[in-house]
Short mmCIF file of C-alpha atoms in Angstrom, two decimals:
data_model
loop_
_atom_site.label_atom_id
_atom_site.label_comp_id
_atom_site.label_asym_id
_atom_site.label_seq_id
_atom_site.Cartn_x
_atom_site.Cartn_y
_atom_site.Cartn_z
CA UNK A 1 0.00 0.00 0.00
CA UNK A 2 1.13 3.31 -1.28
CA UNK A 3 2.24 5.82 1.47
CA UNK A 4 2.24 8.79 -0.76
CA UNK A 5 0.57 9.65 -3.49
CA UNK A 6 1.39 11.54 -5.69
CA UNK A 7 -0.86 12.83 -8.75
CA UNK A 8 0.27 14.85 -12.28
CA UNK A 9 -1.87 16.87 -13.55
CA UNK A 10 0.90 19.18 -14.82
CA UNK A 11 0.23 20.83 -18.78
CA UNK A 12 -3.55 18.88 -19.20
CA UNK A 13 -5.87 20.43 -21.11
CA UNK A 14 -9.90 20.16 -20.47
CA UNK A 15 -12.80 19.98 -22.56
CA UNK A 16 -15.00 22.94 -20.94
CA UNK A 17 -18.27 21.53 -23.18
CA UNK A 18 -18.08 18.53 -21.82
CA UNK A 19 -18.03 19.49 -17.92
CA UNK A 20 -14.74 17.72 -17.74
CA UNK A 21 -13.28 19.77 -14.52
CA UNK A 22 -16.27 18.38 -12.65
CA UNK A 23 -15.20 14.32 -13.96
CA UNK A 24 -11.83 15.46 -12.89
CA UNK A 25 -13.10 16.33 -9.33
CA UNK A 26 -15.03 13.02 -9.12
CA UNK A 27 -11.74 11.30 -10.07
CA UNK A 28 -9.46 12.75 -7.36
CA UNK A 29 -12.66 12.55 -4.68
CA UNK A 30 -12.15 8.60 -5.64
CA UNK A 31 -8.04 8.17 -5.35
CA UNK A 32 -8.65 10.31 -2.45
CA UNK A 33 -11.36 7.76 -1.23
CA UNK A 34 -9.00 5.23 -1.90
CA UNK A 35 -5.67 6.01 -0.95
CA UNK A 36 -6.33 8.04 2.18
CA UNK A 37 -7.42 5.60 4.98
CA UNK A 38 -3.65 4.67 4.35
CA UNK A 39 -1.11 6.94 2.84
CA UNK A 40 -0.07 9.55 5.00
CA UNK A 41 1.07 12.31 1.88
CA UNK A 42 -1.37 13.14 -1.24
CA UNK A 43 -0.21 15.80 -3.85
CA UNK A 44 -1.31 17.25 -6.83
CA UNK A 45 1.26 18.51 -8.90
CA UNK A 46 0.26 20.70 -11.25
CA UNK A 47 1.39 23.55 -13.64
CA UNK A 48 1.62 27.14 -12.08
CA UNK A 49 1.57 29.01 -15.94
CA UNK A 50 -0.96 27.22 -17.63
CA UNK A 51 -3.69 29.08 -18.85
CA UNK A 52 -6.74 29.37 -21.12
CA UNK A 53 -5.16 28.66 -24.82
CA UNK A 54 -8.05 28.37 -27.02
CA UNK A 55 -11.96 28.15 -27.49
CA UNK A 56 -13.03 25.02 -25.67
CA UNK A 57 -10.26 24.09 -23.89
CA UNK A 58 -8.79 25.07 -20.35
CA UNK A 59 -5.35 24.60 -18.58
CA UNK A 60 -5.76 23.30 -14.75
CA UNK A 61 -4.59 26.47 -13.09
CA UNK A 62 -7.75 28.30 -14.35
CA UNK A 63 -10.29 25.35 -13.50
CA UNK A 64 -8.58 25.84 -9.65
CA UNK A 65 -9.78 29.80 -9.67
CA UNK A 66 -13.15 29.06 -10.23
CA UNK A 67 -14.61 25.10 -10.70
CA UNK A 68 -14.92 23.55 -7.16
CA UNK A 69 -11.14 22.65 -6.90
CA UNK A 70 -11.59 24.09 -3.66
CA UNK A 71 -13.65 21.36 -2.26
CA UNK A 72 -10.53 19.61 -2.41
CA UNK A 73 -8.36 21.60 0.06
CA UNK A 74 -7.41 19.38 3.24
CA UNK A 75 -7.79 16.05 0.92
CA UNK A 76 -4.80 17.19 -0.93
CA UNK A 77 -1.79 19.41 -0.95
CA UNK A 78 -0.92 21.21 -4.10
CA UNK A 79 2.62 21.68 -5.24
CA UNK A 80 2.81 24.09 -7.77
CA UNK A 81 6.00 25.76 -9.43
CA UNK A 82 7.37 26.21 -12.87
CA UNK A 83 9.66 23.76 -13.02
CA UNK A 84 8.70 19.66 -12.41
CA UNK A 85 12.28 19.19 -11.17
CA UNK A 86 11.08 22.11 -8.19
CA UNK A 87 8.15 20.12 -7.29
CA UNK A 88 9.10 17.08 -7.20
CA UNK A 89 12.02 17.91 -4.98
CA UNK A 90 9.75 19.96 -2.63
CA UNK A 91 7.81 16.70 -3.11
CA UNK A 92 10.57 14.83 -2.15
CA UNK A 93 12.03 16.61 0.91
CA UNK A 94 7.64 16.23 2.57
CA UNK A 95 7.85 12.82 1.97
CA UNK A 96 11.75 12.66 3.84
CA UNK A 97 10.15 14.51 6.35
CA UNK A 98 7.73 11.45 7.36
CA UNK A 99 10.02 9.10 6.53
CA UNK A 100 8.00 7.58 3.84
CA UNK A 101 9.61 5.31 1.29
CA UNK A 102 6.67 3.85 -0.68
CA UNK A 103 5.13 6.14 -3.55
CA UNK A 104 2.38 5.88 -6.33
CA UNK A 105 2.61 8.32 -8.83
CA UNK A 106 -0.50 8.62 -11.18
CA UNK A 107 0.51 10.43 -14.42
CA UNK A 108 -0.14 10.70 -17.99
CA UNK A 109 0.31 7.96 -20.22
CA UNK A 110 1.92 10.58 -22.70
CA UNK A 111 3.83 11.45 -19.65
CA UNK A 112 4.91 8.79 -17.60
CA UNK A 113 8.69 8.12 -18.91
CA UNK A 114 9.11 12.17 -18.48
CA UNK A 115 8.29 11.99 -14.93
CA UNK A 116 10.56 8.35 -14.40
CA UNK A 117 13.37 10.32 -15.66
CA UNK A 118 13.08 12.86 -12.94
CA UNK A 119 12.44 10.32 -10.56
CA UNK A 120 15.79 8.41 -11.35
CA UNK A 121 17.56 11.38 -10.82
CA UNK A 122 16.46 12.69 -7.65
CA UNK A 123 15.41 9.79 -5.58
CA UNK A 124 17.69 6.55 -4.77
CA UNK A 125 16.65 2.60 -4.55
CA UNK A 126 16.09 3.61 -1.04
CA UNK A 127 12.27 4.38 -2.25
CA UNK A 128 9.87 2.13 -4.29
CA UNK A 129 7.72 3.80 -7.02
CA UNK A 130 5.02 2.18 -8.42
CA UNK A 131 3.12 4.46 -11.65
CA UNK A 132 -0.20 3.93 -12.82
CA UNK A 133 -2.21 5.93 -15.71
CA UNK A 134 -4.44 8.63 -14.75
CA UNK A 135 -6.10 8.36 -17.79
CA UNK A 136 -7.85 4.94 -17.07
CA UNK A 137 -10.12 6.85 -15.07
CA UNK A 138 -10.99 9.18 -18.24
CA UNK A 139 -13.87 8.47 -20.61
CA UNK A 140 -15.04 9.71 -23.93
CA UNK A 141 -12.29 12.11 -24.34
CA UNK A 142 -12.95 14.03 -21.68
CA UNK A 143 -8.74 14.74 -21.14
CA UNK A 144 -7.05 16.67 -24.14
CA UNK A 145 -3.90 15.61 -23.19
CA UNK A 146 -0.51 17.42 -24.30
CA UNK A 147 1.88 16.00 -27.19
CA UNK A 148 3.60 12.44 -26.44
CA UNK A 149 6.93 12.69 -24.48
CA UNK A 150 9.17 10.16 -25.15
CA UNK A 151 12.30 10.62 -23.05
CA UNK A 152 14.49 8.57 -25.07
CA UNK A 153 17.09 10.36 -26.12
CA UNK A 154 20.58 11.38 -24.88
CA UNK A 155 19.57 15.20 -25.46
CA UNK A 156 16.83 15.04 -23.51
CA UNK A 157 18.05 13.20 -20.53
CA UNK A 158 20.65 15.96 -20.32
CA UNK A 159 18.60 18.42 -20.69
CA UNK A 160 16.53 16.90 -17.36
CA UNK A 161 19.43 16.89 -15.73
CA UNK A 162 20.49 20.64 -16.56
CA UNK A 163 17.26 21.55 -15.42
CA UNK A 164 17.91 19.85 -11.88
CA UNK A 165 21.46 20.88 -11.34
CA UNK A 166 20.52 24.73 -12.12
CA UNK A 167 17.52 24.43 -9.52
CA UNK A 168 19.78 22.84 -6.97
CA UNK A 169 21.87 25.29 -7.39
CA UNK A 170 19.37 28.13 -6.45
CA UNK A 171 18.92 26.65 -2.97
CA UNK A 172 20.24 28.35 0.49
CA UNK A 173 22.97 26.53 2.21
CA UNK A 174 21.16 24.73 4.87
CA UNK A 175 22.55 24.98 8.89
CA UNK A 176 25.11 27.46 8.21
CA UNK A 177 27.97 28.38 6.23
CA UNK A 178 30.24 25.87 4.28
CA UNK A 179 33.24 25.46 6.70
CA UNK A 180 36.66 23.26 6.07
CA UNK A 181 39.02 22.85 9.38
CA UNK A 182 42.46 22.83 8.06
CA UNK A 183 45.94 21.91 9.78
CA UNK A 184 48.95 24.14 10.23
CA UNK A 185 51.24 21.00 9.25
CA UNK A 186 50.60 20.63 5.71
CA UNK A 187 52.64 23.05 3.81
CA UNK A 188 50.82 25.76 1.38
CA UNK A 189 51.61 23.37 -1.77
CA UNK A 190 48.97 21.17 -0.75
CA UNK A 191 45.64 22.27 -0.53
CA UNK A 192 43.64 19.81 2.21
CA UNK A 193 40.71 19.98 4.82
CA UNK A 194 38.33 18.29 6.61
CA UNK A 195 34.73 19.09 6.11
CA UNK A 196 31.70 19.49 9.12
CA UNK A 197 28.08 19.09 8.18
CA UNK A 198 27.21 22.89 7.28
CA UNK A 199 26.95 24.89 4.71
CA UNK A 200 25.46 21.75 1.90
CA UNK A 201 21.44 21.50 0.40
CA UNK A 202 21.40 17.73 1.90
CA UNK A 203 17.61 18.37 3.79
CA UNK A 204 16.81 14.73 5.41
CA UNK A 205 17.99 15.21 8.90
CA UNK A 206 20.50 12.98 9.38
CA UNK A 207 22.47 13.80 6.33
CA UNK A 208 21.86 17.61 6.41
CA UNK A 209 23.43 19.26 5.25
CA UNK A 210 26.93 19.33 3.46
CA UNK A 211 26.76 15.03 2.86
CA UNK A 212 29.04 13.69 0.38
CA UNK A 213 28.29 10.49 -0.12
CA UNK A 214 25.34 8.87 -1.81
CA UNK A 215 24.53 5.59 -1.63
CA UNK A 216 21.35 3.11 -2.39
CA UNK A 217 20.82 2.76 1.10
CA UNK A 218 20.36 6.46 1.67
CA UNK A 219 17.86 9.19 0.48
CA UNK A 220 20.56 11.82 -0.66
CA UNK A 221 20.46 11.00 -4.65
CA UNK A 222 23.85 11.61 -6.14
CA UNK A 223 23.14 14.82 -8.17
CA UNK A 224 22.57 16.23 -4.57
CA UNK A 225 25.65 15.28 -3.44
CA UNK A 226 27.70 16.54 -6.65
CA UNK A 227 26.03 20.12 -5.77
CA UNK A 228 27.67 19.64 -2.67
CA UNK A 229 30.57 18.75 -4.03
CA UNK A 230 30.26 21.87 -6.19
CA UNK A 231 29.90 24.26 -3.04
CA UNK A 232 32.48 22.38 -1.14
CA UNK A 233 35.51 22.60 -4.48
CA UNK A 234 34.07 26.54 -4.49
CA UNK A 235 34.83 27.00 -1.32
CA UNK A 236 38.00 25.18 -1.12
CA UNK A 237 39.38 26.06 -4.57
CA UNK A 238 39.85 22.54 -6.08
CA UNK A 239 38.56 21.24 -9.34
CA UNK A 240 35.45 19.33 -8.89
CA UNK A 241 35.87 17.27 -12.16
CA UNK A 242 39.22 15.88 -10.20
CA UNK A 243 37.88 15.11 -7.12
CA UNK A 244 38.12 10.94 -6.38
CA UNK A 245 37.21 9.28 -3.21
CA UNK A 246 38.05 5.92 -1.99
CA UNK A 247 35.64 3.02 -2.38
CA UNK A 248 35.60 1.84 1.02
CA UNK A 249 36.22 -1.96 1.89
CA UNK A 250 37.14 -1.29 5.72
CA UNK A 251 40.68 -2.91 4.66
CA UNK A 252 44.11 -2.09 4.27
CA UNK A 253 43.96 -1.61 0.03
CA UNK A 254 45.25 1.44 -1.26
CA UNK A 255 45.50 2.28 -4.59
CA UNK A 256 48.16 4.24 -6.59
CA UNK A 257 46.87 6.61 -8.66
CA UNK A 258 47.91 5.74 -12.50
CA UNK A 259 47.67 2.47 -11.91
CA UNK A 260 44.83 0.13 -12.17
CA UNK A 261 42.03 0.72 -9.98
CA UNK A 262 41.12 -1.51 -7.32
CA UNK A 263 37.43 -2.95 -6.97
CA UNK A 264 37.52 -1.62 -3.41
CA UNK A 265 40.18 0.49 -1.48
CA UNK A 266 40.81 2.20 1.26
CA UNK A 267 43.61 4.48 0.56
CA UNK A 268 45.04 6.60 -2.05
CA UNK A 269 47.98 8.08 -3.25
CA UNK A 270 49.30 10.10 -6.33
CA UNK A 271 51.59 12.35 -6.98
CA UNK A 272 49.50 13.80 -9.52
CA UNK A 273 48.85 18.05 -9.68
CA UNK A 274 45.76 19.32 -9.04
CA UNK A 275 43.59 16.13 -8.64
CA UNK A 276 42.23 15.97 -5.50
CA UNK A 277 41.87 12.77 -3.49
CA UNK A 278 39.28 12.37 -0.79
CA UNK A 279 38.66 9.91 2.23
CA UNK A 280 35.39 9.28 3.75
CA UNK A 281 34.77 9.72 7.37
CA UNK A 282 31.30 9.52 9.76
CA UNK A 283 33.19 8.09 13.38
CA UNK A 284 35.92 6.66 10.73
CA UNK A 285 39.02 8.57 10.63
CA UNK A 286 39.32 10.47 7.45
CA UNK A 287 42.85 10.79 7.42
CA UNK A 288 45.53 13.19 4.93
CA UNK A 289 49.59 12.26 4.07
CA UNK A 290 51.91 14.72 2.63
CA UNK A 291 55.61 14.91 1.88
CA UNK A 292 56.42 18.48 0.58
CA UNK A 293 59.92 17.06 0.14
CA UNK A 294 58.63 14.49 -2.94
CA UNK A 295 55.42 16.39 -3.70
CA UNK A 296 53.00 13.26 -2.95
CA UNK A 297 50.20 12.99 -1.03
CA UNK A 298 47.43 10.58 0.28
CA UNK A 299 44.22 9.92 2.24
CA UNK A 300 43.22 6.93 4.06
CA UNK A 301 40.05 5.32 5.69
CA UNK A 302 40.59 4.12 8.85
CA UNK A 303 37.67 2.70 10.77
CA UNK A 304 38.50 0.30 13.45
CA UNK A 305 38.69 -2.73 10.84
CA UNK A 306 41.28 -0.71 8.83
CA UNK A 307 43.04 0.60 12.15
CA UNK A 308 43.63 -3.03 13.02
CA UNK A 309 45.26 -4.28 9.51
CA UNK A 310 47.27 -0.95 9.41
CA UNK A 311 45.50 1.30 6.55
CA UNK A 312 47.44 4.06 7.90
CA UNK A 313 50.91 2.58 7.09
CA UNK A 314 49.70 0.91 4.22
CA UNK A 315 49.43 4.34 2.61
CA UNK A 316 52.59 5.52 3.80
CA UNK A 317 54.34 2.13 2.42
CA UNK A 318 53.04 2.99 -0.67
CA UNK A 319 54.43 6.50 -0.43
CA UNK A 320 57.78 5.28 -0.03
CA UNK A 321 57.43 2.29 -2.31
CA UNK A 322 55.68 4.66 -5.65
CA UNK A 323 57.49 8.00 -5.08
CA UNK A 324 60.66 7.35 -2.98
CA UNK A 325 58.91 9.02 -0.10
CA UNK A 326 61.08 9.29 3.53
CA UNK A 327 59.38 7.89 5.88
CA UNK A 328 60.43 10.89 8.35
CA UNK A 329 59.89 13.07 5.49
CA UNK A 330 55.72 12.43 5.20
CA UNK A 331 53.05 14.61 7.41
CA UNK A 332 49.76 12.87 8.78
CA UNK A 333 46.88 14.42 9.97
CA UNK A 334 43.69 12.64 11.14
CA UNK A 335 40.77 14.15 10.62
CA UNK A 336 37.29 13.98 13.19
CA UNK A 337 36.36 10.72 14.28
CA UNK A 338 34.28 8.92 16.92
CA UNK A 339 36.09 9.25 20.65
CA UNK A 340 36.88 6.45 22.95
CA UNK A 341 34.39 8.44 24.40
CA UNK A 342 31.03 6.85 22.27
CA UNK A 343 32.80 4.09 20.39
CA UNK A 344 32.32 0.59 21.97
CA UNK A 345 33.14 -3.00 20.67
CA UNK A 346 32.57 -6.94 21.35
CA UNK A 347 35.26 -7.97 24.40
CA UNK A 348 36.40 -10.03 21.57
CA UNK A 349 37.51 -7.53 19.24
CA UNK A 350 38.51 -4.92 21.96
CA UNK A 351 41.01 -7.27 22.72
CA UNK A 352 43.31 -6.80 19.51
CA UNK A 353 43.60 -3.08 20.45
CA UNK A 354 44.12 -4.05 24.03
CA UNK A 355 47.22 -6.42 22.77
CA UNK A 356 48.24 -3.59 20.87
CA UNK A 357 48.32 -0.89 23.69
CA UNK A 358 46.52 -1.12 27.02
CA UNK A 359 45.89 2.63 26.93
CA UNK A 360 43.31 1.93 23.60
CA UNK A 361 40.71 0.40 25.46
CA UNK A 362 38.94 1.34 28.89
CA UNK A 363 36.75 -0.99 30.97
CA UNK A 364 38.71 -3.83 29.17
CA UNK A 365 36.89 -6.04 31.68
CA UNK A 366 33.11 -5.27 30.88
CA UNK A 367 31.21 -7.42 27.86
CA UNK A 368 31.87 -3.88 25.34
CA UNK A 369 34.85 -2.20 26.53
CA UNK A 370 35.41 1.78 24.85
CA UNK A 371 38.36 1.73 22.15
CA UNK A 372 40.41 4.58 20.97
CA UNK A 373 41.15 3.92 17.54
CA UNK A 374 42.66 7.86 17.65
CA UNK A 375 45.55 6.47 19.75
CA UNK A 376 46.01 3.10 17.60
CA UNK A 377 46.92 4.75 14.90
CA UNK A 378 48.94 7.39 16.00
CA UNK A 379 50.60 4.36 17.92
CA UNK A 380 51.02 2.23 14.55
CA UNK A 381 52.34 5.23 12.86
CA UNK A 382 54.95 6.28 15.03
CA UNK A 383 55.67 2.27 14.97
CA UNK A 384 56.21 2.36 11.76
CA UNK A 385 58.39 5.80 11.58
CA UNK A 386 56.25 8.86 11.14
CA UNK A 387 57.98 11.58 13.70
CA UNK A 388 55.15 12.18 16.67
CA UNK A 389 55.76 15.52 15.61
CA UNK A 390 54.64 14.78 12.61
CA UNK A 391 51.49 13.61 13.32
CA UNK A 392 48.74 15.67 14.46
CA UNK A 393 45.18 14.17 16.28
CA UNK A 394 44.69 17.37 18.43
CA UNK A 395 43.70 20.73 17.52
CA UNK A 396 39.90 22.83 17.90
CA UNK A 397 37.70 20.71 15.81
CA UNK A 398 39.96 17.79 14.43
CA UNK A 399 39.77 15.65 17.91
CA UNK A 400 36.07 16.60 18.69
CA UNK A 401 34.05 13.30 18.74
CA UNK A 402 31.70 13.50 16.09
CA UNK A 403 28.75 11.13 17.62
CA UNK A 404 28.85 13.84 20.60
CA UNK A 405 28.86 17.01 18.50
CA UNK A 406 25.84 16.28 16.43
CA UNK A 407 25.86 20.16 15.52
CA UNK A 408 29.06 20.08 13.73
CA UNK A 409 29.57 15.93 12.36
CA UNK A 410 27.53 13.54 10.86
CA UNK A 411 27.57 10.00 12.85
CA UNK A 412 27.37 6.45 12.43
CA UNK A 413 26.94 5.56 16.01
CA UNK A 414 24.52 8.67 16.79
CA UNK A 415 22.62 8.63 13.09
CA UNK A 416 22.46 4.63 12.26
CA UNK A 417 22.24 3.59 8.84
CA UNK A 418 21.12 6.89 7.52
CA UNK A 419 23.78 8.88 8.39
CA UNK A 420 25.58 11.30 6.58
CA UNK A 421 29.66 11.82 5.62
CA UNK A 422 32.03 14.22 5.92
CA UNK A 423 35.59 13.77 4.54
CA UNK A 424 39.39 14.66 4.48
CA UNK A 425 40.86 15.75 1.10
CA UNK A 426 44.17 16.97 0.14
CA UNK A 427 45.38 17.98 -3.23
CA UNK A 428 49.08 19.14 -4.91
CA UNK A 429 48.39 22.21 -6.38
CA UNK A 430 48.82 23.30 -10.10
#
């Protein structure tokens, strides 16, 4: 059973002799009959410029000034602007607001692969559409409706998507401005930061607002998060065409830009100018390597899987092994993560980072001790030869926890699966 509805009556045309606003009316009084005792969102979507075009015939807009359409108002809610990718992401950020993932959409025959076009790009597999023909409820030729649409071709899909990108574009930063925490260590050559959750257009709570990571499990579709993206190389100065992230396997992979690409990986590293390498972090440690001396850089994931088979010096190792990196030679900087503060595991897998330093785990003896995967890898950096001083975990907003400082991080542990992610970047400039 549908939980929203949603119902196009966008560009239709109606045959005034034949009294067809008033079959209309009887039509939405009956999905409304239908659909209500159940779905918690019905919408009309319907064209705010249509008008009277010729003797006989009326757009929808009119029949609402003065043909009962009234009569309707608490049944449903009207979204009305000029451009289909507007409503139906006004549409879409209502039905995130309930939480709803299960949507009928009654359209058009003549416009039904329009409106799937839209819906491909601006919701994910997270919701399930079902579409069903509004003119089977239409007799005698009582709907004039507009010229076929066949979205077929590679024009006109680009064209849709042109359409969306400019009207994401338009919309306010949500929950402040964009803002990038940087560290005094890396040299001005590289251009790096770490991201918080302001200053994006990402408007489903636990991913708002600057997310940049879309996936089929979450509601942010992925031409949201390339506006962020857009904002985020604005503000920062990089080129968003060259931005790459890792494709996280919560290993130690890590692969070397140039060379083949991986399936899945965890780290990067290049010694490429001006392409911009990214790691993901929500509680993981987003974390940045630079050696001004050989002009390479990297970024690494490192949750507590990747802490534990050493993604950190995995990255460096392949540093030193692709650009003849010196070990004392290469910066690190680890980027907001979870504390020891919120982040618990199993006895039994506490107990590697126990073997590996006592200080990494607190209340060792209870059935979830609290781990410090922070101090791990600091520990199994400076193990393998990174300088302390050439490491930096502390400094204003890098060591917050980001499950306690729901304000400034997305979280994992705070958020659960739909959760939202900031990152760590770093760059060699041009």
């Amino acid at each position: 059973m549908a939980e929203a509805v949603l119902i196009d009556l966008s560009g239709l045309q109606l045959n005034a002799q034949k009294n067809c606003h008033e079959t209309l009316l009887e039509t939405l009084d009956d999905i409304h009959y239908h659909h209500a005792p159940k779905a918690k969102f019905l919408c009309i979507i319907c064209c705010r410029n249509a008008s009277k075009e010729k003797d006989g015939e009326y757009g929808l807009c009119e029949l609402e000034a003065g043909n009962g359409f009234s009569r309707l108002a608490g049944k449903f809610e009207t979204i009305s602007h000029p451009s289909l990718a507007a409503s139906l992401y006004t549409i879409k950020q209502k039905i995130d607001e309930e939480n709803l993932s299960c949507i009928k959409v009654i359209v058009p025959e003549h416009r039904k692969l329009l409106m799937k076009a839209y819906v491909g790009q601006l919701f994910t597999e997270v919701y399930e559409f079902a579409f069903e023909d509004l003119q089977g409820a239409w007799r005698d030729s009582l709907l004039k409706p507009s010229t076929g649409i066949n979205v077929t071709t590679t024009q006109e899909l680009e064209d849709i998507q042109h359409e969306i990108e400019t009207y994401l574009r338009s919309l306010p930063a949500l929950k402040g401005d964009l803002t990038i925490v940087t560290s005094p260590l890396i040299p001005d050559n590289f251009l790096h930061g770490f991201t918080t959750r302001t200053g994006g257009i990402s408007s489903v709570p636990t991913l708002s607002s600057l997310n940049l990571f879309s996936s089929s499990k979450r509601r942010d579709p992925k031409v949201v998060v390339q506006e962020n993206v857009r904002r985020l190389a604005n503000a920062a100065g990089f080129n968003a065409e060259k931005f790459y992230r890792i494709k996280t396997d919560h290993a130690s992979e890590v692969w070397v830009m140039g060379k083949k690409e991986p399936e899945s990986y965890d780290g990067i590293v290049t010694n490429q100018r001006g392409v911009t390498i990214t790691a993901l972090g929500a509680d993981c440690i987003p974390i940045v390597f630079a050696d001004p001396v050989k002009k390479a850089c990297g970024v690494a994931h490192s949750g507590w899987k990747g802490t534990l088979l050493g993604v950190a010096m995995a990255t460096v190792n392949a540093m030193i092994a692709e650009y003849g990196c010196d070990v004392e030679d290469i910066i690190v900087v680890l980027g907001p993560s979870v504390g020891s503060c919120c982040f618990t595991l199993p006895k039994e897998s506490a107990v590697s980072f126990h073997s590996l330093h006592p200080s990494c785990v607190r209340q060792f003896d209870s059935p979830r001790p609290y781990v410090d995967i922070r101090k791990a890898t600091r520990i199994l950096l400076e193990r393998g030869g990174i300088l302390p001083q050439n490491i930096q975990d502390q400094k204003e907003d890098l060591d917050l926890c980001t499950s306690c400082h729901p304000e400034k991080f997305f979280s994992h542990v705070r958020d659960g699966l739909n959760f939202g992610t900031q990152i760590g970047f770093i760059s060699l400039r041009e």
